[in-house]
Amino acid sequence: MTGQGIKTQDWEAFRAEARRMLEAALDQMQTASDHPWQPVPEDIDARYAIDGMAHGAGAAVDQILSDVMPYHGGNTHPRFWGWVQGSGLPSDMIASVAVAAVNANMGGRDHGANYMERAVVNWTRASMGLPEGASGILVTGTSQATVIAFQAARLRVLSGLRKTGQGGVRLTAYAGEGVHNATLKAVELLGIGSDNLRKVPLVGGQIDCTALAEMVAADKAAGALPFLVVGTAGSVDLGLFDDLNALADAAADLGLWLHVDGAFGAWTRIADEPYRSLSDGIGRADSIALDFHKWMYVGYDCGMALLRDEAEHRAAFAARPSYLEGAERGLAGGEPWFCDYGIDLSRGNRALKVWTALKTYGAAAFGEAITLNCQLAQVMGQQVEAEHRMALAAPVVSNVCVFTARADLPVQAQSDLNAHIAQCLQESGEAVFSTTRVGDVVMLRAAITNHRSRVADVQAAIAAVAREADAG
Ligand SMILES: *Cc1c(COP(=O)(O)O)cnc(C)c1O
């Protein structure tokens, strides 16, 4: 064995291939509007099969260009509004190259990237209105951030939890009807059990705090230990926001930890009015889960768990065996270590792409783009109302617009038509809506977290829906 196989013998040739890749990637990003989603080819598994042989960087680049780059998820296109997906940033191109060169392990130790993650945490903390002394960690996304937050919440009421487990204690948590599935998953994963997640009814699209108090009292009387209420800043279905100030008051009265699922909606904090006030009170939360990869447009994956009290954050996760002990100086220094704030020991560098984005464009540009996304959802709502047979499911509150293409049809026919239209427009590359069920009707849904979208895109998309609605 020579062990030479991975060594680059010819750097000039390798540089040429790497530059070819970079140029193609930049081309694709610059011309994102020419590249809607397209179905993957039928033989994609065969194309991607790994034969284990060395084909060289040139062959790898060739195949990435022909078989990988065209078959993206469509979310970089200006008329992509399906689900809630981020649209990616040109600055990610710069950051990802640097990330690969540095190959930082962000679990701990004394190197620059960890200090950068602290800067990102600190900027986000301040943007959300959490006090100094709050702490945070970059994670895969809101799903993981939710698990981290709930574990800390659980430690507050069960201080022996890490040693003894939850035992026979029955914890109960509360969230509004329509809370995202990530909350359910976290409750299941932590062994709290989905039966112990109470869905509180909404009034005017917001958690009914009177009903919440009644449910907490009933659970207490039945021997449970209520510990957590989850507020939503930006609901997946309609983009609704709980009254977070009212919820913070209720949580204080009831002795509950207030967690806010702000996956995308937390970023209304940096938008203009009237959207900013949707998330008023978010800074009073005990914890916030949010994503950079949705409404801050940063490339996947990137979310954050923010906790009001660093001591509570550490109490839930800090634990280092002797071989990981820190030191005053040297590479083993650099306290605090992020492995004491979350699940992972080895961690990738998510900080640099956030930092590069903010450094490149400035925070105000993100506030503007978020505001524009909300305005576009309003415009879409107006266009829907101007089409005499279309109808909105509900008034547009933030960046989500849900509607039916033919309110005049019976329920089943409407559902079939809306689903058909979503599919047709995805396949034609004209626009990507997803669907959601409102009452009994499957409707078209746009969640606009896309800095490339403009009014003309909304107009073209609604015109295409109208055309298909007439054809159907
Ligand atoms: C997307 C989303 C989540 C889950 O976040 P991930 O980053 O996909 O893990 C949770 N809550 C809401 C409201 C969301 O939109």
CSV table of C-alpha atoms and ligand atoms in Angstrom, one decimal:
chain,number,residue,atom,x,y,z
A,1,MET,CA,0.0,0.0,0.0
A,2,THR,CA,1.4,3.4,-0.9
A,3,GLY,CA,-1.3,5.5,0.8
A,4,GLN,CA,-0.9,8.0,-2.0
A,5,GLY,CA,-4.3,7.7,-3.5
A,6,ILE,CA,-5.9,10.7,-1.8
A,7,LYS,CA,-2.9,12.9,-2.2
A,8,THR,CA,-3.3,15.5,-5.0
A,9,GLN,CA,-0.4,14.9,-7.4
A,10,ASP,CA,-1.2,17.6,-9.9
A,11,TRP,CA,-2.6,20.7,-8.2
A,12,GLU,CA,-2.8,22.7,-11.4
A,13,ALA,CA,-5.2,20.1,-12.9
A,14,PHE,CA,-7.1,19.9,-9.7
A,15,ARG,CA,-7.4,23.7,-9.4
A,16,ALA,CA,-8.8,23.8,-13.0
A,17,GLU,CA,-11.5,21.2,-12.1
A,18,ALA,CA,-12.4,23.0,-8.9
A,19,ARG,CA,-12.7,26.3,-10.7
A,20,ARG,CA,-14.8,24.7,-13.4
A,21,MET,CA,-17.2,23.5,-10.6
A,22,LEU,CA,-17.2,27.0,-8.9
A,23,GLU,CA,-18.0,28.7,-12.2
A,24,ALA,CA,-20.8,26.4,-13.0
A,25,ALA,CA,-22.2,26.8,-9.6
A,26,LEU,CA,-22.1,30.6,-9.8
A,27,ASP,CA,-23.7,30.4,-13.3
A,28,GLN,CA,-26.6,28.3,-11.9
A,29,MET,CA,-27.1,30.7,-9.0
A,30,GLN,CA,-26.9,33.8,-11.2
A,31,THR,CA,-29.5,32.3,-13.6
A,32,ALA,CA,-31.7,30.8,-10.9
A,33,SER,CA,-34.9,32.1,-12.6
A,34,ASP,CA,-34.1,29.9,-15.6
A,35,HIS,CA,-34.0,26.8,-13.5
A,36,PRO,CA,-37.3,25.6,-12.1
A,37,TRP,CA,-37.7,22.2,-10.6
A,38,GLN,CA,-37.8,19.3,-13.1
A,39,PRO,CA,-38.5,15.7,-12.4
A,40,VAL,CA,-35.4,13.5,-11.8
A,41,PRO,CA,-34.6,11.0,-14.7
A,42,GLU,CA,-35.8,7.5,-14.3
A,43,ASP,CA,-32.3,6.1,-14.3
A,44,ILE,CA,-31.0,8.4,-11.5
A,45,ASP,CA,-30.2,5.5,-9.2
A,46,ALA,CA,-28.0,3.9,-11.8
A,47,ARG,CA,-26.3,7.2,-12.6
A,48,TYR,CA,-25.5,7.8,-9.0
A,49,ALA,CA,-24.3,4.2,-8.2
A,50,ILE,CA,-20.8,4.1,-6.8
A,51,ASP,CA,-18.5,1.6,-8.4
A,52,GLY,CA,-15.7,2.3,-6.0
A,53,MET,CA,-13.1,3.0,-8.7
A,54,ALA,CA,-11.0,6.2,-9.0
A,55,HIS,CA,-12.3,8.3,-11.9
A,56,GLY,CA,-10.6,11.6,-10.9
A,57,ALA,CA,-11.9,15.1,-10.1
A,58,GLY,CA,-12.7,15.9,-13.7
A,59,ALA,CA,-15.1,12.9,-14.0
A,60,ALA,CA,-16.7,13.9,-10.7
A,61,VAL,CA,-17.2,17.5,-11.9
A,62,ASP,CA,-18.6,16.3,-15.2
A,63,GLN,CA,-21.1,14.1,-13.6
A,64,ILE,CA,-22.1,16.7,-11.0
A,65,LEU,CA,-22.8,19.1,-13.8
A,66,SER,CA,-24.8,16.7,-15.9
A,67,ASP,CA,-26.6,14.6,-13.2
A,68,VAL,CA,-26.7,16.6,-10.0
A,69,MET,CA,-27.0,20.3,-10.7
A,70,PRO,CA,-30.2,20.1,-12.9
A,71,TYR,CA,-32.1,18.0,-10.4
A,72,HIS,CA,-32.5,20.4,-7.5
A,73,GLY,CA,-35.6,20.9,-5.4
A,74,GLY,CA,-36.7,24.0,-7.2
A,75,ASN,CA,-36.5,26.3,-4.1
A,76,THR,CA,-33.9,28.6,-5.7
A,77,HIS,CA,-36.5,29.6,-8.4
A,78,PRO,CA,-38.4,32.9,-7.9
A,79,ARG,CA,-41.8,31.3,-8.2
A,80,PHE,CA,-41.2,28.6,-5.6
A,81,TRP,CA,-43.5,29.0,-2.7
A,82,GLY,CA,-44.1,25.4,-1.7
A,83,TRP,CA,-44.1,24.3,2.0
A,84,VAL,CA,-41.8,26.7,3.8
A,85,GLN,CA,-38.4,26.5,2.1
A,86,GLY,CA,-35.5,28.9,1.9
A,87,SER,CA,-34.2,30.1,-1.4
A,88,GLY,CA,-30.4,30.2,-0.8
A,89,LEU,CA,-28.0,33.0,-1.1
A,90,PRO,CA,-25.1,33.8,-3.4
A,91,SER,CA,-23.0,34.5,-0.3
A,92,ASP,CA,-23.4,30.8,0.5
A,93,MET,CA,-21.1,30.1,-2.4
A,94,ILE,CA,-18.3,32.1,-0.8
A,95,ALA,CA,-18.9,30.7,2.7
A,96,SER,CA,-19.1,27.0,1.6
A,97,VAL,CA,-15.8,27.2,-0.1
A,98,ALA,CA,-14.1,28.6,3.0
A,99,VAL,CA,-16.0,26.1,5.2
A,100,ALA,CA,-14.5,23.2,3.2
A,101,ALA,CA,-11.0,24.6,3.4
A,102,VAL,CA,-11.1,25.1,7.2
A,103,ASN,CA,-13.1,22.0,8.0
A,104,ALA,CA,-13.8,23.2,11.5
A,105,ASN,CA,-15.2,20.9,14.2
A,106,MET,CA,-17.4,23.1,16.2
A,107,GLY,CA,-17.8,20.9,19.2
A,108,GLY,CA,-15.2,23.0,21.1
A,109,ARG,CA,-11.5,23.8,21.5
A,110,ASP,CA,-9.8,27.0,20.7
A,111,HIS,CA,-10.2,28.0,17.1
A,112,GLY,CA,-11.8,30.9,15.2
A,113,ALA,CA,-15.0,29.3,14.0
A,114,ASN,CA,-16.3,28.9,17.5
A,115,TYR,CA,-15.9,32.6,18.2
A,116,MET,CA,-17.7,33.3,15.0
A,117,GLU,CA,-20.6,31.1,16.1
A,118,ARG,CA,-20.8,33.0,19.3
A,119,ALA,CA,-21.0,36.2,17.3
A,120,VAL,CA,-23.9,34.7,15.3
A,121,VAL,CA,-25.6,33.6,18.5
A,122,ASN,CA,-25.2,37.0,20.0
A,123,TRP,CA,-26.5,38.9,17.0
A,124,THR,CA,-29.6,36.6,16.9
A,125,ARG,CA,-30.2,36.9,20.6
A,126,ALA,CA,-30.1,40.7,20.4
A,127,SER,CA,-32.4,40.6,17.2
A,128,MET,CA,-34.9,38.5,19.1
A,129,GLY,CA,-34.8,40.9,22.1
A,130,LEU,CA,-33.4,38.3,24.6
A,131,PRO,CA,-31.2,39.7,27.3
A,132,GLU,CA,-27.5,39.4,27.5
A,133,GLY,CA,-26.7,36.2,29.3
A,134,ALA,CA,-29.0,34.3,27.1
A,135,SER,CA,-27.3,31.5,25.1
A,136,GLY,CA,-27.7,29.6,21.9
A,137,ILE,CA,-26.4,27.1,19.5
A,138,LEU,CA,-26.6,26.5,15.8
A,139,VAL,CA,-28.3,23.2,14.9
A,140,THR,CA,-29.7,21.4,11.9
A,141,GLY,CA,-33.0,23.2,12.2
A,142,THR,CA,-36.0,24.0,14.3
A,143,SER,CA,-36.8,20.3,14.9
A,144,GLN,CA,-33.5,19.8,16.7
A,145,ALA,CA,-33.7,23.2,18.4
A,146,THR,CA,-37.1,22.2,19.8
A,147,VAL,CA,-35.7,19.0,21.4
A,148,ILE,CA,-32.9,21.0,23.0
A,149,ALA,CA,-35.3,23.6,24.4
A,150,PHE,CA,-37.8,21.0,25.7
A,151,GLN,CA,-35.0,19.1,27.5
A,152,ALA,CA,-33.9,22.3,29.3
A,153,ALA,CA,-37.5,23.0,30.2
A,154,ARG,CA,-37.8,19.6,31.6
A,155,LEU,CA,-34.7,20.0,33.7
A,156,ARG,CA,-36.2,23.1,35.3
A,157,VAL,CA,-39.0,21.0,36.9
A,158,LEU,CA,-37.1,17.7,37.3
A,159,SER,CA,-33.6,18.6,38.5
A,160,GLY,CA,-32.7,14.9,38.9
A,161,LEU,CA,-33.8,14.0,35.4
A,162,ARG,CA,-30.4,13.4,33.9
A,163,LYS,CA,-29.6,10.8,36.5
A,164,THR,CA,-32.9,9.2,37.3
A,165,GLY,CA,-35.0,9.8,34.2
A,166,GLN,CA,-38.5,11.0,34.2
A,167,GLY,CA,-39.8,8.0,36.2
A,168,GLY,CA,-43.4,8.0,37.1
A,169,VAL,CA,-43.9,11.8,36.8
A,170,ARG,CA,-46.4,12.7,34.2
A,171,LEU,CA,-45.4,15.9,32.5
A,172,THR,CA,-47.9,17.8,30.4
A,173,ALA,CA,-47.1,20.4,27.7
A,174,TYR,CA,-49.5,22.8,25.9
A,175,ALA,CA,-49.6,24.2,22.4
A,176,GLY,CA,-52.1,25.7,20.1
A,177,GLU,CA,-54.2,23.6,17.7
A,178,GLY,CA,-52.1,23.5,14.5
A,179,VAL,CA,-48.7,23.6,16.2
A,180,HIS,CA,-46.0,22.2,13.9
A,181,ASN,CA,-45.3,18.5,14.0
A,182,ALA,CA,-41.8,19.3,15.3
A,183,THR,CA,-43.3,19.9,18.8
A,184,LEU,CA,-45.1,16.5,18.7
A,185,LYS,CA,-41.9,14.8,17.6
A,186,ALA,CA,-39.8,16.4,20.4
A,187,VAL,CA,-42.4,15.4,23.0
A,188,GLU,CA,-42.3,11.8,21.7
A,189,LEU,CA,-38.5,11.6,21.5
A,190,LEU,CA,-38.1,12.9,25.0
A,191,GLY,CA,-40.4,10.3,26.4
A,192,ILE,CA,-43.0,12.7,27.5
A,193,GLY,CA,-45.6,11.1,25.2
A,194,SER,CA,-47.9,12.6,22.7
A,195,ASP,CA,-50.9,12.0,24.9
A,196,ASN,CA,-49.4,14.6,27.3
A,197,LEU,CA,-49.2,17.3,24.6
A,198,ARG,CA,-52.5,19.2,25.0
A,199,LYS,CA,-53.8,21.1,22.0
A,200,VAL,CA,-55.3,24.4,23.3
A,201,PRO,CA,-58.1,25.8,21.2
A,202,LEU,CA,-57.5,29.1,19.3
A,203,VAL,CA,-59.5,32.2,19.3
A,204,GLY,CA,-58.9,34.6,16.4
A,205,GLY,CA,-56.0,32.3,15.4
A,206,GLN,CA,-54.2,32.6,18.7
A,207,ILE,CA,-54.0,30.4,21.8
A,208,ASP,CA,-56.9,31.0,24.1
A,209,CYS,CA,-55.1,31.8,27.4
A,210,THR,CA,-58.3,31.2,29.5
A,211,ALA,CA,-58.7,27.7,28.0
A,212,LEU,CA,-54.9,27.1,28.7
A,213,ALA,CA,-55.4,28.0,32.4
A,214,GLU,CA,-58.3,25.7,32.6
A,215,MET,CA,-56.5,22.8,31.0
A,216,VAL,CA,-53.4,23.3,33.3
A,217,ALA,CA,-55.7,23.3,36.4
A,218,ALA,CA,-57.4,20.2,35.3
A,219,ASP,CA,-54.1,18.4,34.6
A,220,LYS,CA,-52.8,19.4,38.0
A,221,ALA,CA,-55.9,18.2,39.7
A,222,ALA,CA,-55.4,14.9,37.9
A,223,GLY,CA,-51.8,14.6,39.3
A,224,ALA,CA,-49.8,15.7,36.3
A,225,LEU,CA,-47.0,18.2,36.3
A,226,PRO,CA,-47.6,20.9,33.7
A,227,PHE,CA,-44.3,22.3,32.6
A,228,LEU,CA,-44.3,23.8,29.1
A,229,VAL,CA,-46.3,26.0,26.8
A,230,VAL,CA,-45.4,26.4,23.2
A,231,GLY,CA,-46.2,29.6,21.3
A,232,THR,CA,-46.1,29.8,17.6
A,233,ALA,CA,-44.6,32.7,15.7
A,234,GLY,CA,-45.6,31.9,12.1
A,235,SER,CA,-47.9,28.8,11.8
A,236,VAL,CA,-47.3,26.4,8.9
A,237,ASP,CA,-50.8,26.4,7.7
A,238,LEU,CA,-51.7,30.1,7.6
A,239,GLY,CA,-48.7,32.0,8.9
A,240,LEU,CA,-50.5,33.0,12.1
A,241,PHE,CA,-48.9,34.3,15.3
A,242,ASP,CA,-49.8,33.7,18.9
A,243,ASP,CA,-50.1,36.8,21.1
A,244,LEU,CA,-46.7,36.2,22.7
A,245,ASN,CA,-47.1,38.9,25.3
A,246,ALA,CA,-50.3,37.4,26.5
A,247,LEU,CA,-48.7,34.0,26.5
A,248,ALA,CA,-45.7,35.2,28.4
A,249,ASP,CA,-48.1,36.6,31.1
A,250,ALA,CA,-50.0,33.3,31.2
A,251,ALA,CA,-46.8,31.2,31.4
A,252,ALA,CA,-45.6,33.3,34.3
A,253,ASP,CA,-48.9,33.0,36.1
A,254,LEU,CA,-49.1,29.2,35.5
A,255,GLY,CA,-45.4,28.5,36.2
A,256,LEU,CA,-44.8,27.2,32.7
A,257,TRP,CA,-41.7,27.4,30.6
A,258,LEU,CA,-42.6,29.5,27.5
A,259,HIS,CA,-41.1,28.1,24.3
A,260,VAL,CA,-41.7,29.9,20.9
A,261,ASP,CA,-41.6,28.0,17.7
A,262,GLY,CA,-40.4,30.8,15.5
A,263,ALA,CA,-39.0,28.6,12.7
A,264,PHE,CA,-39.7,31.2,10.1
A,265,GLY,CA,-41.9,33.8,11.8
A,266,ALA,CA,-39.4,34.8,14.4
A,267,TRP,CA,-37.7,36.8,11.6
A,268,THR,CA,-40.6,39.3,11.5
A,269,ARG,CA,-38.5,40.8,14.3
A,270,ILE,CA,-36.3,42.4,11.7
A,271,ALA,CA,-39.1,43.3,9.3
A,272,ASP,CA,-41.0,46.6,9.0
A,273,GLU,CA,-44.4,47.2,10.5
A,274,PRO,CA,-47.0,46.0,10.4
A,275,TYR,CA,-45.2,42.7,10.3
A,276,ARG,CA,-42.7,43.3,13.0
A,277,SER,CA,-45.3,43.6,15.7
A,278,LEU,CA,-46.6,40.1,14.9
A,279,SER,CA,-43.8,38.7,17.0
A,280,ASP,CA,-43.9,41.3,19.8
A,281,GLY,CA,-43.2,39.6,23.1
A,282,ILE,CA,-40.9,36.9,21.6
A,283,GLY,CA,-38.0,38.3,23.7
A,284,ARG,CA,-39.9,37.2,26.9
A,285,ALA,CA,-39.7,33.5,25.9
A,286,ASP,CA,-37.6,31.1,28.0
A,287,SER,CA,-36.5,29.5,24.7
A,288,ILE,CA,-36.9,30.1,20.9
A,289,ALA,CA,-36.4,27.7,18.0
A,290,LEU,CA,-35.8,29.3,14.7
A,291,ASP,CA,-34.2,28.7,11.3
A,292,PHE,CA,-31.8,30.6,9.1
A,293,HIS,CA,-32.5,28.2,6.2
A,294,LYS,CA,-36.1,29.4,5.8
A,295,TRP,CA,-36.6,33.1,6.1
A,296,MET,CA,-33.0,34.2,6.4
A,297,TYR,CA,-32.6,32.4,3.1
A,298,VAL,CA,-29.2,30.9,4.2
A,299,GLY,CA,-28.4,27.5,2.6
A,300,TYR,CA,-29.5,24.3,4.3
A,301,ASP,CA,-29.1,23.3,7.0
A,302,CYS,CA,-29.1,25.9,9.7
A,303,GLY,CA,-31.3,26.6,12.7
A,304,MET,CA,-30.8,27.8,16.2
A,305,ALA,CA,-31.9,27.1,19.8
A,306,LEU,CA,-31.9,30.2,21.9
A,307,LEU,CA,-32.3,29.9,25.7
A,308,ARG,CA,-33.0,32.8,28.0
A,309,ASP,CA,-30.8,31.5,30.8
A,310,GLU,CA,-27.4,30.1,30.0
A,311,ALA,CA,-27.2,28.3,33.3
A,312,GLU,CA,-30.4,26.4,32.4
A,313,HIS,CA,-29.0,25.6,29.0
A,314,ARG,CA,-25.8,24.2,30.4
A,315,ALA,CA,-27.6,22.3,33.1
A,316,ALA,CA,-29.4,20.3,30.4
A,317,PHE,CA,-26.4,19.4,28.3
A,318,ALA,CA,-23.0,20.1,29.8
A,319,ALA,CA,-21.1,16.9,30.5
A,320,ARG,CA,-17.5,16.2,29.5
A,321,PRO,CA,-15.6,13.1,30.3
A,322,SER,CA,-11.9,13.5,31.2
A,323,TYR,CA,-10.6,13.0,27.7
A,324,LEU,CA,-12.5,16.1,26.6
A,325,GLU,CA,-11.5,18.3,29.6
A,326,GLY,CA,-10.7,21.9,28.6
A,327,ALA,CA,-7.6,23.8,29.5
A,328,GLU,CA,-6.6,27.3,30.3
A,329,ARG,CA,-4.5,27.6,27.2
A,330,GLY,CA,-3.7,25.8,24.0
A,331,LEU,CA,-6.1,24.1,21.6
A,332,ALA,CA,-8.0,22.5,24.4
A,333,GLY,CA,-9.0,26.0,25.7
A,334,GLY,CA,-11.6,28.2,24.2
A,335,GLU,CA,-14.4,27.8,26.8
A,336,PRO,CA,-17.3,27.6,26.5
A,337,TRP,CA,-17.5,24.6,24.2
A,338,PHE,CA,-20.6,24.1,22.1
A,339,CYS,CA,-20.8,20.4,22.9
A,340,ASP,CA,-22.1,21.6,26.3
A,341,TYR,CA,-25.1,23.3,24.7
A,342,GLY,CA,-26.6,20.6,22.5
A,343,ILE,CA,-26.8,17.0,21.4
A,344,ASP,CA,-23.7,16.8,19.1
A,345,LEU,CA,-20.1,16.5,20.0
A,346,SER,CA,-18.7,16.8,16.5
A,347,ARG,CA,-20.4,19.6,14.6
A,348,GLY,CA,-20.1,21.3,11.3
A,349,ASN,CA,-19.5,25.0,10.7
A,350,ARG,CA,-22.9,26.6,10.2
A,351,ALA,CA,-21.8,29.9,11.5
A,352,LEU,CA,-19.7,31.1,8.6
A,353,LYS,CA,-22.6,31.1,6.1
A,354,VAL,CA,-24.8,33.2,8.4
A,355,TRP,CA,-21.9,35.5,9.2
A,356,THR,CA,-21.0,35.8,5.5
A,357,ALA,CA,-24.6,36.6,4.6
A,358,LEU,CA,-24.9,39.3,7.2
A,359,LYS,CA,-21.5,40.7,6.4
A,360,THR,CA,-22.2,40.8,2.6
A,361,TYR,CA,-25.7,42.2,2.6
A,362,GLY,CA,-26.2,43.7,6.0
A,363,ALA,CA,-29.1,43.0,8.4
A,364,ALA,CA,-31.3,45.7,6.9
A,365,ALA,CA,-31.4,43.9,3.5
A,366,PHE,CA,-32.9,40.8,5.2
A,367,GLY,CA,-35.5,43.0,7.0
A,368,GLU,CA,-36.5,44.5,3.6
A,369,ALA,CA,-36.7,41.1,1.9
A,370,ILE,CA,-38.8,39.7,4.6
A,371,THR,CA,-41.1,42.7,4.5
A,372,LEU,CA,-41.3,42.4,0.7
A,373,ASN,CA,-42.3,38.7,1.1
A,374,CYS,CA,-45.2,39.7,3.3
A,375,GLN,CA,-46.2,42.4,0.9
A,376,LEU,CA,-46.1,39.8,-2.0
A,377,ALA,CA,-48.4,37.5,0.0
A,378,GLN,CA,-50.8,40.5,0.3
A,379,VAL,CA,-50.6,41.1,-3.4
A,380,MET,CA,-51.3,37.5,-4.1
A,381,GLY,CA,-54.3,37.7,-1.7
A,382,GLN,CA,-55.6,40.7,-3.7
A,383,GLN,CA,-55.1,38.9,-7.0
A,384,VAL,CA,-57.0,35.9,-5.7
A,385,GLU,CA,-59.9,38.1,-4.5
A,386,ALA,CA,-60.0,39.9,-7.9
A,387,GLU,CA,-60.5,36.5,-9.7
A,388,HIS,CA,-64.3,36.1,-9.2
A,389,ARG,CA,-64.2,32.3,-8.7
A,390,MET,CA,-61.1,32.1,-6.5
A,391,ALA,CA,-61.3,32.6,-2.7
A,392,LEU,CA,-58.9,33.0,0.2
A,393,ALA,CA,-59.1,30.5,3.0
A,394,ALA,CA,-58.3,33.3,5.4
A,395,PRO,CA,-57.0,36.8,5.4
A,396,VAL,CA,-53.3,37.0,4.7
A,397,VAL,CA,-51.5,37.8,8.0
A,398,SER,CA,-47.8,37.4,7.1
A,399,ASN,CA,-46.2,35.6,4.2
A,400,VAL,CA,-48.6,32.8,3.7
A,401,CYS,CA,-51.5,32.9,1.2
A,402,VAL,CA,-54.0,29.9,1.1
A,403,PHE,CA,-56.7,29.8,-1.5
A,404,THR,CA,-58.9,27.8,-3.7
A,405,ALA,CA,-59.0,28.2,-7.4
A,406,ARG,CA,-62.7,27.5,-7.8
A,407,ALA,CA,-64.8,28.3,-4.7
A,408,ASP,CA,-67.9,27.7,-6.8
A,409,LEU,CA,-67.3,24.0,-7.1
A,410,PRO,CA,-68.4,21.3,-4.6
A,411,VAL,CA,-65.9,20.4,-1.9
A,412,GLN,CA,-64.4,17.3,-3.6
A,413,ALA,CA,-64.2,18.8,-7.0
A,414,GLN,CA,-62.4,21.8,-5.5
A,415,SER,CA,-59.9,19.6,-3.7
A,416,ASP,CA,-59.2,17.6,-6.8
A,417,LEU,CA,-58.8,20.6,-9.0
A,418,ASN,CA,-56.5,22.4,-6.5
A,419,ALA,CA,-54.3,19.4,-6.2
A,420,HIS,CA,-54.3,19.0,-10.0
A,421,ILE,CA,-53.3,22.6,-10.5
A,422,ALA,CA,-50.5,22.4,-8.0
A,423,GLN,CA,-49.1,19.4,-9.8
A,424,CYS,CA,-49.5,20.9,-13.3
A,425,LEU,CA,-47.7,24.1,-12.4
A,426,GLN,CA,-44.9,22.3,-10.7
A,427,GLU,CA,-44.4,20.1,-13.8
A,428,SER,CA,-44.6,23.0,-16.2
A,429,GLY,CA,-42.0,24.9,-14.2
A,430,GLU,CA,-44.4,27.9,-14.0
A,431,ALA,CA,-44.8,28.0,-10.2
A,432,VAL,CA,-44.6,25.9,-7.1
A,433,PHE,CA,-47.5,26.0,-4.7
A,434,SER,CA,-48.0,23.3,-2.1
A,435,THR,CA,-51.4,22.2,-0.9
A,436,THR,CA,-53.0,22.2,2.6
A,437,ARG,CA,-56.3,21.0,3.9
A,438,VAL,CA,-58.6,23.8,5.2
A,439,GLY,CA,-61.6,22.2,6.7
A,440,ASP,CA,-62.6,19.7,4.1
A,441,VAL,CA,-61.0,21.4,1.1
A,442,VAL,CA,-57.5,20.8,-0.2
A,443,MET,CA,-56.3,24.3,-1.1
A,444,LEU,CA,-53.3,25.9,-2.8
A,445,ARG,CA,-50.8,27.4,-0.5
A,446,ALA,CA,-47.9,29.8,-1.0
A,447,ALA,CA,-45.5,30.5,1.8
A,448,ILE,CA,-43.2,33.2,0.5
A,449,THR,CA,-39.7,32.9,2.0
A,450,ASN,CA,-38.0,33.8,-1.3
A,451,HIS,CA,-35.9,36.8,-1.8
A,452,ARG,CA,-36.0,36.3,-5.6
A,453,SER,CA,-39.8,36.7,-5.9
A,454,ARG,CA,-41.3,39.9,-7.4
A,455,VAL,CA,-44.8,41.2,-8.1
A,456,ALA,CA,-44.6,40.0,-11.7
A,457,ASP,CA,-44.0,36.4,-10.4
A,458,VAL,CA,-47.1,36.5,-8.3
A,459,GLN,CA,-49.1,37.9,-11.2
A,460,ALA,CA,-47.9,35.3,-13.6
A,461,ALA,CA,-48.5,32.5,-11.1
A,462,ILE,CA,-52.1,33.5,-10.3
A,463,ALA,CA,-52.7,33.9,-14.1
A,464,ALA,CA,-51.5,30.3,-14.6
A,465,VAL,CA,-53.8,29.1,-11.8
A,466,ALA,CA,-56.7,30.9,-13.4
A,467,ARG,CA,-55.9,29.3,-16.8
A,468,GLU,CA,-55.7,25.8,-15.3
A,469,ALA,CA,-58.9,26.5,-13.3
A,470,ASP,CA,-60.7,27.3,-16.5
A,471,ALA,CA,-59.3,24.3,-18.3
A,472,GLY,CA,-60.2,22.0,-15.4
B,1,LIG,C1,-40.2,24.2,9.3
B,1,LIG,C2,-40.9,24.3,10.6
B,1,LIG,C3,-40.5,23.6,11.7
B,1,LIG,C4,-39.4,22.5,11.5
B,1,LIG,O1,-38.2,23.1,11.3
B,1,LIG,P1,-37.0,22.3,10.5
B,1,LIG,O2,-36.0,23.4,10.3
B,1,LIG,O3,-37.5,21.8,9.2
B,1,LIG,O4,-36.5,21.3,11.4
B,1,LIG,C5,-41.1,23.8,12.9
B,1,LIG,N1,-42.0,24.7,13.0
B,1,LIG,C6,-42.5,25.5,12.0
B,1,LIG,C7,-43.5,26.5,12.2
B,1,LIG,C8,-41.9,25.3,10.7
B,1,LIG,O5,-42.3,26.1,9.7
